[in-house]
Short mmCIF file of C-alpha atoms (C1' of nucleotides) in Angstrom, two decimals:
data_model
loop_
_atom_site.label_atom_id
_atom_site.label_comp_id
_atom_site.label_asym_id
_atom_site.label_seq_id
_atom_site.Cartn_x
_atom_site.Cartn_y
_atom_site.Cartn_z
CA MET A 347 -1.49 10.28 12.27
CA ASN A 348 1.39 11.89 10.49
CA GLN A 349 3.64 9.11 9.49
CA ASP A 350 6.16 10.36 7.01
CA LEU A 351 7.39 13.77 7.71
CA GLN A 352 8.78 13.10 11.10
CA SER A 353 10.38 9.69 11.02
CA VAL A 354 13.68 10.64 9.59
CA SER A 355 15.72 7.72 10.86
CA PRO A 356 19.03 9.52 11.15
CA SER A 357 21.22 6.76 9.85
CA MET A 358 24.67 7.13 11.23
CA SER A 359 26.76 5.42 8.60
CA ALA A 360 29.58 7.58 7.39
CA GLU A 361 28.68 7.08 3.79
CA THR A 362 25.01 7.90 3.83
CA VAL A 363 24.49 9.59 0.50
CA ALA A 364 23.04 12.48 2.42
CA GLU A 365 19.59 12.06 0.97
CA PRO A 366 18.71 15.68 0.38
CA ARG A 367 15.95 16.27 2.88
CA LEU A 368 12.94 18.11 1.64
CA LEU A 369 12.79 21.68 2.74
CA VAL A 370 9.22 21.35 3.94
CA GLU A 371 10.26 18.57 6.28
CA GLU A 372 13.04 20.65 7.69
CA VAL A 373 10.76 23.62 8.23
CA LEU A 374 8.03 21.44 9.66
CA GLU A 375 10.28 19.85 12.22
CA ARG A 376 11.82 23.13 13.18
CA LEU A 377 8.47 24.86 13.52
CA ARG A 378 7.06 22.04 15.55
CA ASP A 379 9.99 22.20 17.94
CA LEU A 380 9.64 25.94 18.29
CA ILE A 381 6.00 25.52 19.19
CA VAL A 382 6.28 22.51 21.46
CA GLN A 383 9.16 24.05 23.33
CA GLY A 384 7.19 27.21 23.79
CA GLU A 385 9.61 29.43 21.93
CA LEU A 386 6.62 30.29 19.80
CA ALA A 387 4.19 30.86 22.59
CA PRO A 388 0.53 29.89 22.45
CA GLY A 389 -1.53 32.53 20.73
CA VAL A 390 1.26 34.31 18.89
CA LYS A 391 0.78 35.12 15.26
CA LEU A 392 2.85 33.28 12.71
CA ASN A 393 4.18 35.90 10.36
CA GLU A 394 5.27 34.22 7.18
CA ARG A 395 7.87 36.76 6.24
CA VAL A 396 9.51 36.55 9.65
CA LEU A 397 9.50 32.77 9.60
CA CYS A 398 10.98 32.76 6.12
CA GLU A 399 13.87 34.91 7.25
CA ARG A 400 14.39 32.84 10.35
CA LEU A 401 14.31 29.56 8.46
CA ARG A 402 16.02 30.82 5.31
CA THR A 403 13.41 29.74 2.83
CA SER A 404 10.67 31.12 0.69
CA ARG A 405 7.08 31.21 1.79
CA THR A 406 6.03 28.05 0.01
CA PRO A 407 7.59 25.50 2.36
CA VAL A 408 6.59 27.57 5.37
CA ARG A 409 3.00 27.74 4.27
CA GLU A 410 2.86 24.04 3.56
CA ALA A 411 4.37 23.22 6.93
CA ILE A 412 1.81 25.46 8.60
CA LYS A 413 -1.00 23.56 6.92
CA PHE A 414 0.46 20.33 8.20
CA LEU A 415 0.72 21.69 11.72
CA ALA A 416 -2.82 22.99 11.48
CA SER A 417 -4.11 19.49 10.93
CA GLU A 418 -1.94 18.37 13.79
CA GLY A 419 -3.64 21.02 15.86
CA LEU A 420 -0.54 22.91 16.89
CA VAL A 421 -1.55 25.98 14.92
CA GLU A 422 -4.90 27.48 14.08
CA LEU A 423 -5.70 28.88 10.66
CA LEU A 424 -7.49 32.20 10.56
CA PRO A 425 -8.82 32.67 7.04
CA ASN A 426 -7.24 35.68 5.36
CA ARG A 427 -5.40 36.39 8.53
CA GLY A 428 -2.78 33.71 8.57
CA ALA A 429 -2.21 31.44 11.50
CA ILE A 430 -1.52 31.55 15.21
CA VAL A 431 -0.02 29.05 17.60
CA THR A 432 -2.97 27.23 19.09
CA PRO A 433 -3.74 28.79 22.46
CA ILE A 434 -3.66 26.61 25.52
CA THR A 435 -6.81 26.72 27.55
CA VAL A 436 -7.76 24.93 30.71
CA THR A 437 -10.50 23.20 28.77
CA THR A 438 -8.33 21.81 26.01
CA VAL A 439 -5.64 20.70 28.45
CA ARG A 440 -8.22 18.85 30.46
CA GLU A 441 -9.70 17.32 27.33
CA MET A 442 -6.35 16.19 26.08
CA PHE A 443 -5.35 14.60 29.36
CA VAL A 444 -8.59 12.67 29.50
CA LEU A 445 -7.92 11.45 26.01
CA LEU A 446 -4.29 10.68 26.75
CA GLY A 447 -5.39 8.74 29.78
CA ALA A 448 -7.57 6.53 27.66
CA LEU A 449 -4.83 6.08 25.07
CA GLU A 450 -2.24 5.12 27.62
CA ALA A 451 -4.66 2.77 29.34
CA LEU A 452 -5.22 1.07 26.01
CA ALA A 453 -1.49 1.04 25.45
CA GLY A 454 -0.94 -0.59 28.82
CA GLU A 455 -3.46 -3.26 28.07
CA LEU A 456 -1.95 -3.99 24.67
CA ALA A 457 1.60 -3.79 25.91
CA CYS A 458 0.96 -6.53 28.44
CA VAL A 459 0.08 -8.77 25.54
CA ASN A 460 2.31 -7.56 22.74
CA ALA A 461 5.44 -6.02 24.22
CA SER A 462 8.58 -8.04 23.76
CA ASP A 463 10.78 -8.83 26.71
CA ALA A 464 13.35 -6.54 25.15
CA ASP A 465 10.81 -3.70 25.10
CA ILE A 466 10.11 -4.18 28.76
CA ALA A 467 13.78 -4.43 29.58
CA GLU A 468 14.40 -1.14 27.81
CA ILE A 469 11.58 0.56 29.69
CA ARG A 470 12.97 -0.84 32.91
CA ALA A 471 16.37 0.61 32.11
CA LEU A 472 14.83 3.99 31.38
CA HIS A 473 12.94 3.77 34.62
CA TYR A 474 16.12 3.35 36.65
CA GLN A 475 17.77 6.12 34.75
CA MET A 476 14.80 8.26 35.64
CA LEU A 477 15.13 7.28 39.30
CA ALA A 478 18.71 8.46 39.19
CA HIS A 479 17.67 11.86 37.88
CA HIS A 480 14.96 12.05 40.50
CA ALA A 481 17.45 11.25 43.25
CA ARG A 482 19.75 13.98 41.99
CA GLY A 483 16.88 16.42 41.60
CA GLU A 484 17.60 16.88 37.92
CA LEU A 485 14.24 17.96 36.64
CA ALA A 486 14.81 18.37 32.92
CA PRO A 487 16.56 15.02 32.41
CA TYR A 488 13.89 13.45 34.57
CA PHE A 489 11.21 14.74 32.24
CA ARG A 490 13.07 13.45 29.22
CA CYS A 491 13.29 9.96 30.70
CA ASN A 492 9.68 10.15 31.74
CA GLN A 493 8.61 11.06 28.22
CA GLN A 494 10.74 8.28 26.83
CA ILE A 495 9.16 5.73 29.10
CA HIS A 496 5.65 6.68 28.15
CA LEU A 497 6.52 6.79 24.49
CA ARG A 498 8.29 3.44 24.59
CA LEU A 499 5.34 1.90 26.34
CA VAL A 500 2.98 3.12 23.66
CA GLU A 501 5.31 1.97 20.92
CA SER A 502 5.75 -1.44 22.48
CA THR A 503 2.11 -2.18 21.73
CA GLY A 504 3.02 -2.60 18.08
CA ASN A 505 0.06 -0.41 17.17
CA ALA A 506 1.60 2.31 15.03
CA THR A 507 -1.67 4.19 14.64
CA LEU A 508 -1.99 4.40 18.39
CA ALA A 509 1.59 5.57 18.70
CA ASN A 510 1.12 8.30 16.11
CA THR A 511 -2.06 9.57 17.69
CA TYR A 512 -0.37 9.54 21.05
CA ARG A 513 2.62 11.47 19.79
CA ALA A 514 0.50 14.18 18.27
CA LEU A 515 -1.56 14.69 21.42
CA ASN A 516 1.48 14.50 23.60
CA GLY A 517 3.09 17.29 21.62
CA HIS A 518 0.28 19.61 22.60
CA VAL A 519 0.37 18.73 26.23
CA ARG A 520 4.10 19.14 26.43
CA ARG A 521 3.63 22.78 25.54
CA ALA A 522 1.75 23.27 28.75
CA ARG A 523 4.13 21.27 30.83
CA TYR A 524 7.11 23.55 30.80
CA MET A 525 5.32 25.63 33.36
CA ALA A 526 4.54 22.71 35.61
CA ASN A 527 6.60 23.55 38.66
CA LEU A 528 6.54 20.16 40.29
CA SER A 529 6.64 20.22 44.09
CA ARG A 530 8.93 17.68 45.72
CA GLU A 531 5.94 15.96 47.20
CA ARG A 532 4.17 15.57 43.89
CA TRP A 533 7.39 14.55 42.26
CA ASP A 534 7.97 11.78 44.77
CA HIS A 535 4.44 10.62 44.29
CA ALA A 536 4.80 10.49 40.53
CA VAL A 537 7.92 8.37 40.93
CA GLU A 538 6.06 5.97 43.18
CA GLU A 539 3.36 5.65 40.59
CA HIS A 540 5.97 4.92 37.96
CA GLN A 541 7.36 2.16 40.14
CA LYS A 542 3.97 0.52 40.34
CA ILE A 543 3.50 0.95 36.62
CA LEU A 544 6.79 -0.73 35.87
CA ASP A 545 6.00 -3.60 38.22
CA ALA A 546 2.63 -4.18 36.62
CA LEU A 547 4.19 -4.11 33.18
CA ILE A 548 6.85 -6.63 34.16
CA ARG A 549 4.15 -8.90 35.54
CA ARG A 550 2.18 -8.16 32.36
CA ASP A 551 -0.82 -7.44 34.53
CA GLY A 552 -3.23 -6.34 31.83
CA ALA A 553 -5.97 -5.53 34.31
CA LEU A 554 -3.96 -3.37 36.68
CA LEU A 555 -1.64 -1.55 34.31
CA PRO A 556 -4.34 0.37 32.43
CA ALA A 557 -5.87 1.56 35.67
CA LEU A 558 -2.50 2.69 37.00
CA LEU A 559 -1.72 4.57 33.84
CA ARG A 560 -5.04 6.30 33.79
CA GLY A 561 -4.61 7.36 37.38
CA HIS A 562 -1.10 8.56 36.68
CA LEU A 563 -2.28 10.68 33.79
CA GLY A 564 -5.04 12.07 35.97
CA ASN A 565 -2.47 13.24 38.47
CA LYS A 566 -0.30 14.73 35.79
CA MET A 567 -3.32 16.64 34.66
CA LEU A 568 -3.88 18.05 38.11
CA VAL A 569 -0.30 19.27 38.26
CA VAL A 570 -0.52 20.96 34.90
CA LEU A 571 -3.89 22.51 35.56
CA GLU A 572 -2.65 23.81 38.86
CA ALA A 573 0.28 25.38 37.06
CA LEU A 574 -2.18 26.96 34.67
CA GLY A 575 -3.46 28.72 37.73
CA GLU A 576 -6.90 27.28 37.64
CA GLN A 577 -8.88 24.98 39.83
CA ALA A 578 -9.29 21.51 38.34
CA ASP A 579 -13.02 21.00 38.71
CA MET B 1009 -7.31 17.63 15.69
CA ASN B 1010 -8.06 19.78 12.72
CA GLN B 1011 -10.47 22.31 14.03
CA ASP B 1012 -10.87 25.08 11.53
CA LEU B 1013 -10.90 23.95 8.01
CA GLN B 1014 -13.84 21.68 8.32
CA SER B 1015 -16.29 23.40 10.57
CA VAL B 1016 -17.86 25.72 8.10
CA SER B 1017 -21.11 26.28 9.93
CA PRO B 1018 -23.33 26.75 6.89
CA SER B 1019 -25.45 29.51 8.27
CA MET B 1020 -28.78 29.51 6.56
CA SER B 1021 -29.78 33.12 6.83
CA ALA B 1022 -30.76 34.57 3.49
CA GLU B 1023 -28.46 37.52 3.92
CA THR B 1024 -25.22 35.81 4.85
CA VAL B 1025 -22.62 37.98 3.18
CA ALA B 1026 -21.32 34.88 1.49
CA GLU B 1027 -17.99 34.97 3.24
CA PRO B 1028 -15.70 34.10 0.36
CA ARG B 1029 -14.37 30.70 1.32
CA LEU B 1030 -10.71 30.13 0.96
CA LEU B 1031 -9.75 28.01 -1.99
CA VAL B 1032 -7.60 25.73 0.13
CA GLU B 1033 -10.61 24.93 2.26
CA GLU B 1034 -12.70 24.13 -0.75
CA VAL B 1035 -10.01 21.93 -2.23
CA LEU B 1036 -9.35 20.26 1.10
CA GLU B 1037 -12.95 19.36 1.65
CA ARG B 1038 -13.38 18.15 -1.87
CA LEU B 1039 -10.24 16.04 -1.78
CA ARG B 1040 -11.14 14.53 1.55
CA ASP B 1041 -14.52 13.52 0.22
CA LEU B 1042 -13.00 11.99 -2.87
CA ILE B 1043 -10.69 9.93 -0.72
CA VAL B 1044 -13.12 8.92 2.00
CA GLN B 1045 -15.71 7.92 -0.55
CA GLY B 1046 -13.18 5.86 -2.38
CA GLU B 1047 -13.38 7.78 -5.62
CA LEU B 1048 -9.68 8.27 -5.16
CA ALA B 1049 -8.84 4.71 -4.28
CA PRO B 1050 -6.22 3.71 -1.73
CA GLY B 1051 -2.78 3.66 -3.25
CA VAL B 1052 -3.45 5.84 -6.27
CA LYS B 1053 -1.05 8.60 -7.04
CA LEU B 1054 -2.19 12.17 -6.60
CA ASN B 1055 -1.15 13.98 -9.73
CA GLU B 1056 -1.11 17.67 -9.01
CA ARG B 1057 -1.78 18.76 -12.57
CA VAL B 1058 -4.76 16.46 -12.87
CA LEU B 1059 -6.18 17.59 -9.54
CA CYS B 1060 -5.71 21.20 -10.53
CA GLU B 1061 -7.74 20.72 -13.68
CA ARG B 1062 -10.39 18.78 -11.85
CA LEU B 1063 -10.69 21.36 -9.09
CA ARG B 1064 -10.05 24.40 -11.26
CA THR B 1065 -7.24 25.89 -9.28
CA SER B 1066 -3.53 26.31 -9.39
CA ARG B 1067 -1.15 23.93 -7.72
CA THR B 1068 -0.67 26.01 -4.61
CA PRO B 1069 -3.99 25.29 -2.88
CA VAL B 1070 -3.83 21.68 -3.98
CA ARG B 1071 -0.38 21.21 -2.54
CA GLU B 1072 -1.36 22.87 0.72
CA ALA B 1073 -4.46 20.73 1.04
CA ILE B 1074 -2.38 17.63 0.41
CA LYS B 1075 -0.07 18.57 3.25
CA PHE B 1076 -3.06 18.94 5.51
CA LEU B 1077 -4.42 15.57 4.50
CA ALA B 1078 -1.00 14.04 4.99
CA SER B 1079 -1.04 15.04 8.62
CA GLU B 1080 -4.55 13.70 8.84
CA GLY B 1081 -3.18 10.46 7.48
CA LEU B 1082 -5.40 10.19 4.44
CA VAL B 1083 -2.50 10.66 2.06
CA GLU B 1084 1.12 9.67 2.25
CA LEU B 1085 3.91 11.95 1.10
CA LEU B 1086 6.64 10.36 -0.95
CA PRO B 1087 9.56 12.78 -1.02
CA ASN B 1088 10.24 13.98 -4.53
CA ARG B 1089 7.54 11.70 -5.79
CA GLY B 1090 4.43 13.50 -4.69
CA ALA B 1091 1.72 11.81 -2.70
CA ILE B 1092 -0.55 8.80 -2.81
CA VAL B 1093 -3.81 8.00 -1.13
CA THR B 1094 -2.86 6.09 1.98
CA PRO B 1095 -3.22 2.39 1.22
CA ILE B 1096 -5.55 0.35 3.35
CA THR B 1097 -3.91 -2.65 4.89
CA VAL B 1098 -5.30 -5.28 7.19
CA THR B 1099 -2.86 -4.13 9.81
CA THR B 1100 -3.84 -0.47 9.78
CA VAL B 1101 -7.54 -1.30 9.73
CA ARG B 1102 -7.10 -3.51 12.74
CA GLU B 1103 -5.05 -0.88 14.50
CA MET B 1104 -7.60 1.80 13.82
CA PHE B 1105 -10.51 -0.24 15.04
CA VAL B 1106 -8.71 -1.06 18.25
CA LEU B 1107 -8.10 2.62 18.73
CA LEU B 1108 -11.64 3.56 17.78
CA GLY B 1109 -12.90 1.02 20.24
CA ALA B 1110 -11.00 2.68 23.05
CA LEU B 1111 -12.16 6.13 21.95
CA GLU B 1112 -15.79 5.12 21.80
CA ALA B 1113 -15.52 3.36 25.13
CA LEU B 1114 -14.18 6.55 26.62
CA ALA B 1115 -16.93 8.47 24.87
CA GLY B 1116 -19.54 6.15 26.32
CA GLU B 1117 -18.19 6.62 29.79
CA LEU B 1118 -18.09 10.38 29.45
CA ALA B 1119 -21.45 10.59 27.73
CA CYS B 1120 -23.15 8.87 30.64
CA VAL B 1121 -21.94 11.74 32.79
CA ASN B 1122 -21.97 14.71 30.46
CA ALA B 1123 -24.57 14.16 27.78
CA SER B 1124 -27.64 16.31 28.06
CA ASP B 1125 -31.08 14.76 27.97
CA ALA B 1126 -31.55 16.45 24.63
CA ASP B 1127 -28.41 14.76 23.30
CA ILE B 1128 -29.73 11.40 24.34
CA ALA B 1129 -33.15 12.12 22.90
CA GLU B 1130 -31.56 13.01 19.59
CA ILE B 1131 -29.53 9.81 19.55
CA ARG B 1132 -32.66 7.89 20.41
CA ALA B 1133 -34.45 9.45 17.47
CA LEU B 1134 -31.60 8.60 15.14
CA HIS B 1135 -31.69 5.08 16.48
CA TYR B 1136 -35.33 4.59 15.52
CA GLN B 1137 -34.71 6.14 12.16
CA MET B 1138 -31.93 3.63 11.73
CA LEU B 1139 -34.24 0.81 12.74
CA ALA B 1140 -36.61 1.90 10.01
CA HIS B 1141 -33.89 1.72 7.40
CA HIS B 1142 -32.86 -1.66 8.70
CA ALA B 1143 -36.41 -2.94 8.47
CA ARG B 1144 -36.65 -1.74 4.89
CA GLY B 1145 -33.24 -3.14 4.05
CA GLU B 1146 -31.94 0.25 3.03
CA LEU B 1147 -28.25 -0.21 3.53
CA ALA B 1148 -26.83 3.19 2.61
CA PRO B 1149 -29.26 5.25 4.69
CA TYR B 1150 -28.74 2.77 7.50
CA PHE B 1151 -25.03 3.45 7.41
CA ARG B 1152 -25.59 7.17 7.46
CA CYS B 1153 -27.79 6.92 10.55
CA ASN B 1154 -25.31 4.61 12.13
CA GLN B 1155 -22.48 7.04 11.55
CA GLN B 1156 -24.59 9.85 12.90
CA ILE B 1157 -25.35 7.96 16.07
CA HIS B 1158 -21.73 7.22 16.79
CA LEU B 1159 -20.70 10.74 15.99
CA ARG B 1160 -23.42 12.26 18.13
CA LEU B 1161 -22.46 10.03 20.99
CA VAL B 1162 -18.87 11.16 20.81
CA GLU B 1163 -19.90 14.78 20.52
CA SER B 1164 -22.27 14.52 23.44
CA THR B 1165 -19.29 14.03 25.73
CA GLY B 1166 -18.50 17.69 25.38
CA ASN B 1167 -14.87 16.76 24.74
CA ALA B 1168 -14.07 18.47 21.46
CA THR B 1169 -10.57 17.04 21.29
CA LEU B 1170 -11.97 13.56 21.58
CA ALA B 1171 -14.53 14.31 18.89
CA ASN B 1172 -11.91 15.64 16.50
CA THR B 1173 -9.62 12.69 16.99
CA TYR B 1174 -12.54 10.37 16.50
CA ARG B 1175 -13.61 12.09 13.30
CA ALA B 1176 -10.17 11.84 11.77
CA LEU B 1177 -9.81 8.16 12.54
CA ASN B 1178 -13.33 7.43 11.47
CA GLY B 1179 -12.64 9.01 8.11
CA HIS B 1180 -9.96 6.44 7.45
CA VAL B 1181 -12.05 3.52 8.49
CA ARG B 1182 -14.97 4.63 6.39
CA ARG B 1183 -12.82 4.22 3.33
CA ALA B 1184 -12.63 0.52 4.06
CA ARG B 1185 -16.25 0.15 4.88
CA TYR B 1186 -17.78 0.66 1.49
CA MET B 1187 -16.69 -2.86 0.70
CA ALA B 1188 -18.24 -4.32 3.81
CA ASN B 1189 -20.97 -6.44 2.33
CA LEU B 1190 -22.97 -6.93 5.48
CA SER B 1191 -24.77 -10.28 5.69
CA ARG B 1192 -28.32 -10.15 6.96
CA GLU B 1193 -27.28 -12.09 10.01
CA ARG B 1194 -24.47 -9.73 10.91
CA TRP B 1195 -26.69 -6.78 10.18
CA ASP B 1196 -29.37 -8.00 12.54
CA HIS B 1197 -26.77 -8.60 15.17
CA ALA B 1198 -25.36 -5.10 14.81
CA VAL B 1199 -28.84 -3.68 15.28
CA GLU B 1200 -29.31 -5.69 18.42
CA GLU B 1201 -26.05 -4.34 19.76
CA HIS B 1202 -27.21 -0.83 18.99
CA GLN B 1203 -30.37 -1.44 20.94
CA LYS B 1204 -28.39 -2.46 23.99
CA ILE B 1205 -26.11 0.53 23.51
CA LEU B 1206 -29.04 2.90 23.41
CA ASP B 1207 -30.59 1.33 26.49
CA ALA B 1208 -27.38 1.63 28.44
CA LEU B 1209 -27.01 5.25 27.38
CA ILE B 1210 -30.54 6.08 28.45
CA ARG B 1211 -29.88 4.47 31.79
CA ARG B 1212 -26.55 6.33 31.81
CA ASP B 1213 -24.89 3.09 32.76
CA GLY B 1214 -21.30 4.25 32.72
CA ALA B 1215 -19.94 0.81 33.47
CA LEU B 1216 -21.82 -1.14 30.82
CA LEU B 1217 -21.90 1.32 27.94
CA PRO B 1218 -18.13 1.43 27.35
CA ALA B 1219 -17.96 -2.36 27.26
CA LEU B 1220 -20.85 -2.57 24.81
CA LEU B 1221 -19.29 0.00 22.53
CA ARG B 1222 -15.96 -1.71 22.56
CA GLY B 1223 -17.56 -5.00 21.71
CA HIS B 1224 -19.60 -3.40 18.97
CA LEU B 1225 -16.50 -1.90 17.42
CA GLY B 1226 -14.79 -5.24 17.66
CA ASN B 1227 -17.55 -6.82 15.63
CA LYS B 1228 -17.49 -4.03 13.09
CA MET B 1229 -13.82 -4.72 12.73
CA LEU B 1230 -14.44 -8.38 12.03
CA VAL B 1231 -16.90 -7.51 9.31
CA VAL B 1232 -14.54 -5.10 7.64
CA LEU B 1233 -11.56 -7.41 7.90
CA GLU B 1234 -13.60 -10.22 6.46
CA ALA B 1235 -14.51 -7.99 3.56
CA LEU B 1236 -10.84 -7.23 3.13
CA GLY B 1237 -10.53 -10.92 2.41
CA GLU B 1238 -8.30 -11.73 5.29
CA GLN B 1239 -8.63 -13.76 8.41
CA ALA B 1240 -8.91 -11.61 11.53
CA ASP B 1241 -6.30 -13.21 13.75
"C1'" DG C 1114 11.63 -10.54 -28.37
"C1'" DC C 1115 13.81 -8.98 -24.20
"C1'" DG C 1116 16.74 -6.12 -21.44
"C1'" DG C 1117 19.51 -2.16 -20.62
"C1'" DC C 1118 21.26 2.48 -21.51
"C1'" DG C 1119 20.64 7.32 -22.69
"C1'" DT C 1120 17.65 10.83 -23.79
"C1'" DA C 1121 13.11 13.25 -23.75
"C1'" DT C 1122 9.28 14.24 -21.13
"C1'" DT C 1123 6.85 15.00 -17.16
"C1'" DA C 1124 6.13 15.94 -12.28
"C1'" DT C 1125 7.66 17.72 -8.21
"C1'" DG C 1126 9.84 21.20 -5.07
"C1'" DC C 1127 10.91 25.75 -4.31
"C1'" DA C 1128 10.92 30.67 -5.46
"C1'" DT C 1129 8.69 34.54 -6.98
"C1'" DA C 1130 5.01 37.57 -8.95
"C1'" DC C 1131 0.61 39.54 -8.50
"C1'" DA C 1132 -4.11 40.59 -6.49
"C1'" DA C 1133 -6.99 41.12 -2.69
"C1'" DA C 1134 -7.71 41.43 2.06
"C1'" DA C 1135 -6.25 43.17 6.47
"C1'" DT C 1136 -3.70 46.27 9.15
"C1'" DT C 1137 -1.47 50.50 10.13
"C1'" DC C 1138 -0.87 55.22 9.66
"C1'" DT C 1139 -2.25 59.88 8.65
"C1'" DC C 1140 -4.80 63.56 8.96
"C1'" DC C 1141 -9.00 65.70 9.57
"C1'" DT C 1142 -13.20 66.61 12.23
"C1'" DT C 1143 -15.41 67.37 16.33
"C1'" DA D 300 -7.44 64.96 22.62
"C1'" DA D 301 -10.45 61.24 20.91
"C1'" DG D 302 -12.46 59.22 17.10
"C1'" DG D 303 -12.98 58.06 12.46
"C1'" DA D 304 -12.59 58.17 7.29
"C1'" DG D 305 -9.35 57.17 3.94
"C1'" DA D 306 -4.89 56.30 2.00
"C1'" DA D 307 -0.45 53.77 2.47
"C1'" DT D 308 1.60 49.63 3.84
"C1'" DT D 309 1.85 45.07 5.05
"C1'" DT D 310 0.36 40.38 4.77
"C1'" DT D 311 -1.98 36.86 3.03
"C1'" DG D 312 -3.86 33.86 -0.82
"C1'" DT D 313 -3.25 32.27 -5.37
"C1'" DA D 314 -0.93 31.77 -9.76
"C1'" DT D 315 3.07 31.06 -12.26
"C1'" DG D 316 8.05 30.38 -13.37
"C1'" DC D 317 12.16 27.72 -13.04
"C1'" DA D 318 15.41 23.98 -11.60
"C1'" DT D 319 15.86 19.30 -10.46
"C1'" DA D 320 14.49 14.72 -9.62
"C1'" DA D 321 11.67 10.96 -11.41
"C1'" DT D 322 9.59 8.63 -15.10
"C1'" DA D 323 8.66 7.25 -19.83
"C1'" DC D 324 10.28 6.43 -24.18
"C1'" DG D 325 13.13 4.88 -27.84
"C1'" DC D 326 17.05 2.88 -29.49
"C1'" DC D 327 20.48 -0.47 -29.61
"C1'" DG D 328 22.64 -4.88 -28.60
"C1'" DC D 329 21.96 -9.49 -27.82
#
DNA sequence: GCGGCGTATTATGCATACAAAATTCTCCTT
DNA sequence: AAGGAGAATTTTGTATGCATAATACGCCGC
């Protein structure tokens, strides 16, 4: 959904007039990172005064950013009692993965039709980069590539609304993922799935790709739910 | 996404202590209605002072509500220039319907598994009520029933995340719909589709229902795009 | 009459002030 | 010592103040 406050397009020209970014945007981005990366853990209370000191602003931008994040679902508003980081429950994780599965399946279908050859080439490059990290056992970089691939795929559909919705949901799920202690076996399996996904995309197989993606997401869900220490169904 | 600020659960007991609603909530709800119902037309500037007078508050709650709606996508923030009601373009309408189609398809699939018999009975009742309005040519009540049916279907999946995402997107689309000047022919056709949808739901036909819903949404899209005065592809 | 420049006005963004609600702490009772 | 009433403190929600960016207006030249 949110279209403005996050696309900052960090232009690299030396003479950018340094468009003075709005404070709310700054705070919003920073808060979101803190939450997604788990530094502000699920369930913790957001104390405005503390956040103000940490972010060096007054309460106004902080409060406005919190409202934004509330709509995004990353924080929950408790009337007269401020806000907390939205707790992660087995139920919501499961719900979100089901939804993400459907979104990625749609993305796969659309990508087969709408993605440019350049889009696919870029995803292919990311895929091989990811394989390298897998081979070296570099988990964090692997995850980054992985995320990039999925995001690029969704973006290659040309459907910005889809991409925005995906990003928002993905933010939530990523919070849960940092605990996902991938076994080598599962990891290898995920990589295999990615290979099939890439192949289907290159062949623009609009029937197969959605199914592969949905299955892939289903497996991701199992991993995360396992990490949450709960039986998945 | 947004889970708190809209579920107000208007308890009907005579002795509800009248929990003093937060002003932001009030403003948020009111603003959202104004936008969804088109009273604040797409593209118009949101002047804080004017809104404050209209809603009898200070700027703070208004500004916070606007941030919330920005994340929801109903308004766009223009740095240093306030906010406008998100314009409706052919592109975004098309994008949203594609997305809605996938969401409802997913909902159909899940509903066939998870919906209770009571859920289905309720949808069935709404369906017949809708038929009545159709027979009498009562367009507005027809639309209300229609909305209700789709919403109930999505809710009957038991996937709250899905339902929230659906609601947000649907809000956008509804803004475009008030212009949809349904021809009798198209109207009849839509009703036929709804009949098939209901039948498939009752039979819990998890293979057919998603396809029907997706097709139905596709047709809705055509109607709306037509009304937007633009060729759909 | 039209266009452009400089000023006046307005609107926005951020900070702060104030009131009410929630929380914490204290101290008393049992 | 545990529990609870009540005051003190903190925190939130809302209003307002102030600085700056954007806009509107008027004036002048052409």
